[in-house]
Amino acid sequence: MLSRVAESVFWMNRYIERAENYSRFIDVNHQLSLDLNEEVPNQWLPLVHTTGDYELFAKKYAEPSPVNVIRFMTFEEENPNSIFQCLSKARENARTIRENISTSMWEVLNEFYLYVKDYRKLYLETNGDHGDTLSMGLSDFLSTVRKSCQSFYGCSDATISHDEVWNFALLGRFLERADKTTRILDMKYFILLPSVHDVGSTLDLLQWLSLLKSASAHEMYNRRYKKIDPTDIAEFLILNDTFPRSIIFCIQEMQEALEKISGLKEGLPRNSAQDATTVYLNRLRSENIKSIFDKGLHEYLDDIQIELNQIGSKIVERFFTN
Amino acid sequence: MFIADYSAKNIYDEMFSNEGFPRKSYDFVKTKMESLGGIELLKRSSSAERALMSLGITFTLYGDGGEQERIMPFDVIPRIVPSEEWISIEKGLKQRILALNLFLNDIYGEQKILKDKIIPRDIIESSTGFLKQCIGLKPPKDIWIHITGTDLVRDGAGKFHVLEDNLRCPSGVSYVLENREVMKRTFPELFEKLTIRQVYDYPYHLRSMLENLTDVSDPVIAVWTPGVYNSAYYEHSFLAQKMGVYLVEGSDLVVENHKVYMKTTKGLRKVDVVYRRIDDTFMDPSSFREDSLLGVKGIFEAYKRGNVALANAPGTGVADDKVIYSYVPKIIKYYLGEDSIIPNVPTYLCSEDSDLKYVLDNIHNLVVKAANGAGGYGMIIGPKSSKQEQEDFKELIKADPRNYIAQPVLNLSTVPTLISDKIESRHVDLRPFILYGKDIYVMPGGLTRVALRKGSLVVNSSQGGGSKDTWVLG
C-alpha cells in the first residue's frame, strides 16, 4: 500500500481512539464530581494534566472550572486533541484515503463528525458561558461519542479486508490506546498527591473506581478481583493479557500487526519497529506488579510512554517516509 | 403546489409539449408524482438531501459565516431522454469521438488536414492545448481520448446540439452514479415500474478501458489526483474506490530509469496505467510548466518511451479548444466522409474579420466565451449583461481575437424542478460520458445540470448549478 495511505489510516485510528478516550475521561470525571459535590475543589485540573495539554489550557483559560475544562476538551478548536478536533482530523484523513475503506465506514465516520459538529455549534450558540445546560446534555453527548467510535471499529472489522490497511489501523488504534491507559493510571498520581492519610478512605476508593471506569474496565476487573485495591487495579491495567485496554494487550496487538505487515509471513527482513515492540513486550511479560510499585508507579508509567513514543517514531521512519 | 400549475411557454420543455400535454416518456413519472402529492415530494426531496450529506458528497464553500459544507444541489424530478432520441445521440457521440481521435493522431503526426487546408495551420499552432512536445508521439493503440464528457443542449425547437467537447479531465460522472443510487432509494416505485437503463457499471467499463492501454497482465492502475483540495477530489477518490485501483498524488510517484513508481510501505512499486485528473501542463515540470508542484518529474519521458500509459493522452486539449470546436463538422467530414449526426451550435470566430465585426456589433445578443475557458468563467452572456460589461468585454476581444468565440444565446430546454416548495421550470444541459477502449462505450444518460437561478442559463456547479438524474428508458 502507499506510504501516504498507511500514514493516514494509522492517524485516522489514533484520532478516533483518542476521541473515545477523551469522552471516557470527561464522563467519568463528571460523574465523580456529581458524587463528590464540593468536597474536592479542583476535581477538573488533574484531567488537563493527565492529557498533557495543561500549557495550552492555561494560555486560553483563566481557571480550571468544570465548564472551561469540558469546553477545552470537547469543543475547543485551538486544542488539537479536543474531541471536535480529533473527529475533524479523523474525517479529513478518511477523506484522503476513501478509496481504501468501505462506504459504510466512511458513512459512520462522516455522520459521527456531522453530529459532533452540529452539537458543538448548538453548544457554542446556546450555553457557551455557563455550565447548566451543558451538564444536562453532556452524558448523552459523550455516550454517543463512545458508541460512534465503537460502531466505527465494528464497521471496520466487518467491512474491510484484514490486510495491510487493517493492520495499520490496528497499529494506530493500539498505540494510542496503550498511551491513554498509562495516562488513566497516572491520573491517580495527580489526584492522590494532596494527602497520604486519605489512602483507603471512601474518597480514595471512589477515585480508584472512577479510574477503572475511565478504562471501561470496571466490570472485567470485578470478575477477576474481589475488592478495589490499587495494586490489583494497576496490575490489571498494565499486565492483564486478555483485557483489551491493558497495556500488555495493546502491545501484543501491535506486535502481531507488525508481524503481519512486514514480518516473516511476507518474507521480509525484520525491522526496527518490529524489534522494539518485541523486545518491549518480552520485558513487560517478565515484570510483576511488585517490581513496578517498587520503581514507583508514576515513574514506571513515564517509562512506558517514552517506550511507546520510540516505537511510534520507528513506525514512522520505517513505513511512512521514503 | 403541483405540476398542474406548471407552465413552460415559448420554450422546449422536456416534460411538456407546447400545448401543455405531458410527453409520452414522462407519462408514468408525471402521474406518479402527482399521486404522491406536494408534501410527500418535499419529504422525499429532503430525505434525498440527507442521504447525500451522510454519504459526504459535498463541496466546501468559504464565505461570511466561515466554512460551510454543502451538498451539490440535487433535484429529485428526473430528466428523461426518450430511447429513440438516445439512439441517435449515441451514434452521434461515437462518430464525434472517432473523428476527433483521428484528428489528434493526424495533427501530432502527418498533419494531412493542415496540408489539405481544411483547418488553418495557425489556429492549431496558436492553441494553448496544442503541445509541440507531443508531435510524433504514438499513444498506445493510437487512442488519445479515452474519456470524454460532451456537453449537449437542446435549442428552442428541441433539437440537440453539441455545445462543447471536454477531452482533458471531464468531471461529473460520480454525481451521475451517486444521484442514481439516491433516486433508487427515494423513488423505488418508479424504478419498479419503468425500465431505466442502468449506469452502475461505468467504473467497470472505465477499468477495462484502462487495462486495455497496456499489454502488462494484471497491470497496476492509478488515478492521479491533484489532491484533497481539488474541487473534484471526491470524484477522483470515488472512481479509484469503485474501480479498486490506487489513488495517488504527485508526491506518491517517482520516476526512475524512465519508469513510473509509487512509494509504498514495501518500497517502490511500478505503475503501468495512470488515469490522470490533472491538467496537461502540470503533469511534468521537466517537460511543461516548471513551477508545477503537483507534477512528477520525468513522467512525460516515461510515457513517450511507452513505459506508462496515460489517460487521457497529453495534448488532447487542442481538440476541445473552442475555436477548433467550430471545425468539428469539417473534421468529421474529412476523416469519416460523413455528415455530423449531432450538429454544433453556430459559432463565430473572432479571429476572422467578418465574424469579429459581427460579434462586436451584436455582443448584446450573443454569448462570448474564451477559447480555453471553463466552469462558466471568462464569458459574457450578452442579453444579461450591462452596457459597461459589454464595452469592457469588447476590449478583451479586440486585444486577443484568437481567444474568443461567440454563439447565439440558446434558449436551453427546461425541466420542471422543485424550488423551495414550488415546481418551476429551469434550464438544463446534458453531459454524457464516453469511453474509448476496445470499443466505444457511451453511458446511457449522463449528467443533467440545472441552472437553479430563475431564468439563468449557466448550469456550472461553480456558478450555483445543480443536477438531476438522467433516465434513458427502455
Short mmCIF file of N, CA and C in Angstrom, two decimals, chain B residues 17 58 96 98 107 124 160 175 186 208 230 281 305 309 319 331 336 342-343 444 456:
data_model
loop_
_atom_site.label_atom_id
_atom_site.label_comp_id
_atom_site.label_asym_id
_atom_site.label_seq_id
_atom_site.Cartn_x
_atom_site.Cartn_y
_atom_site.Cartn_z
N SER B 17 -45.27 19.24 -23.78
CA SER B 17 -45.27 19.82 -25.11
C SER B 17 -45.77 21.25 -25.00
N THR B 58 -20.12 16.25 -0.81
CA THR B 58 -20.27 17.67 -0.54
C THR B 58 -19.11 18.46 -1.14
N ARG B 96 -18.35 11.39 -33.32
CA ARG B 96 -17.55 12.56 -32.97
C ARG B 96 -16.22 12.17 -32.32
N LEU B 98 -14.64 9.31 -32.53
CA LEU B 98 -13.81 8.63 -33.52
C LEU B 98 -13.07 9.66 -34.39
N ILE B 107 -2.82 15.53 -36.40
CA ILE B 107 -2.09 16.79 -36.20
C ILE B 107 -0.81 16.62 -35.39
N ILE B 124 -4.21 25.95 -35.19
CA ILE B 124 -3.70 24.84 -34.39
C ILE B 124 -2.50 25.29 -33.57
N PHE B 160 -31.08 18.57 -30.40
CA PHE B 160 -29.83 18.51 -29.64
C PHE B 160 -28.67 19.08 -30.46
N TYR B 175 -21.28 12.05 -9.82
CA TYR B 175 -22.61 12.52 -9.46
C TYR B 175 -23.69 11.73 -10.17
N THR B 186 -35.01 6.89 -3.10
CA THR B 186 -36.07 7.88 -2.88
C THR B 186 -37.37 7.52 -3.58
N SER B 208 -11.77 -1.50 -17.48
CA SER B 208 -11.31 -2.38 -18.56
C SER B 208 -10.74 -1.54 -19.71
N ASN B 230 -8.54 19.78 -4.36
CA ASN B 230 -9.12 19.96 -5.69
C ASN B 230 -10.64 19.80 -5.61
N THR B 281 -0.35 20.53 -18.58
CA THR B 281 0.89 21.28 -18.38
C THR B 281 1.38 21.21 -16.94
N ARG B 305 8.34 6.84 -23.90
CA ARG B 305 9.04 5.58 -24.12
C ARG B 305 8.13 4.36 -23.99
N ALA B 309 1.19 4.18 -19.42
CA ALA B 309 0.12 4.70 -20.28
C ALA B 309 -0.61 5.79 -19.53
N ALA B 319 -8.04 19.63 -29.10
CA ALA B 319 -9.30 19.28 -29.75
C ALA B 319 -10.52 19.81 -29.00
N ILE B 331 -14.09 18.32 -39.57
CA ILE B 331 -13.19 17.23 -39.15
C ILE B 331 -13.86 15.87 -39.37
N LEU B 336 -14.06 10.89 -41.80
CA LEU B 336 -15.02 9.78 -41.90
C LEU B 336 -15.88 9.84 -43.16
N ILE B 342 -24.86 14.90 -34.76
CA ILE B 342 -25.33 15.95 -33.83
C ILE B 342 -24.66 17.26 -34.26
N PRO B 343 -25.46 18.24 -34.62
CA PRO B 343 -24.83 19.48 -35.11
C PRO B 343 -24.16 20.28 -34.01
N PRO B 444 -25.45 5.40 -20.87
CA PRO B 444 -26.81 5.82 -21.21
C PRO B 444 -27.33 6.88 -20.24
N SER B 456 -31.78 31.71 -15.38
CA SER B 456 -30.36 31.61 -15.67
C SER B 456 -30.07 30.50 -16.68
#
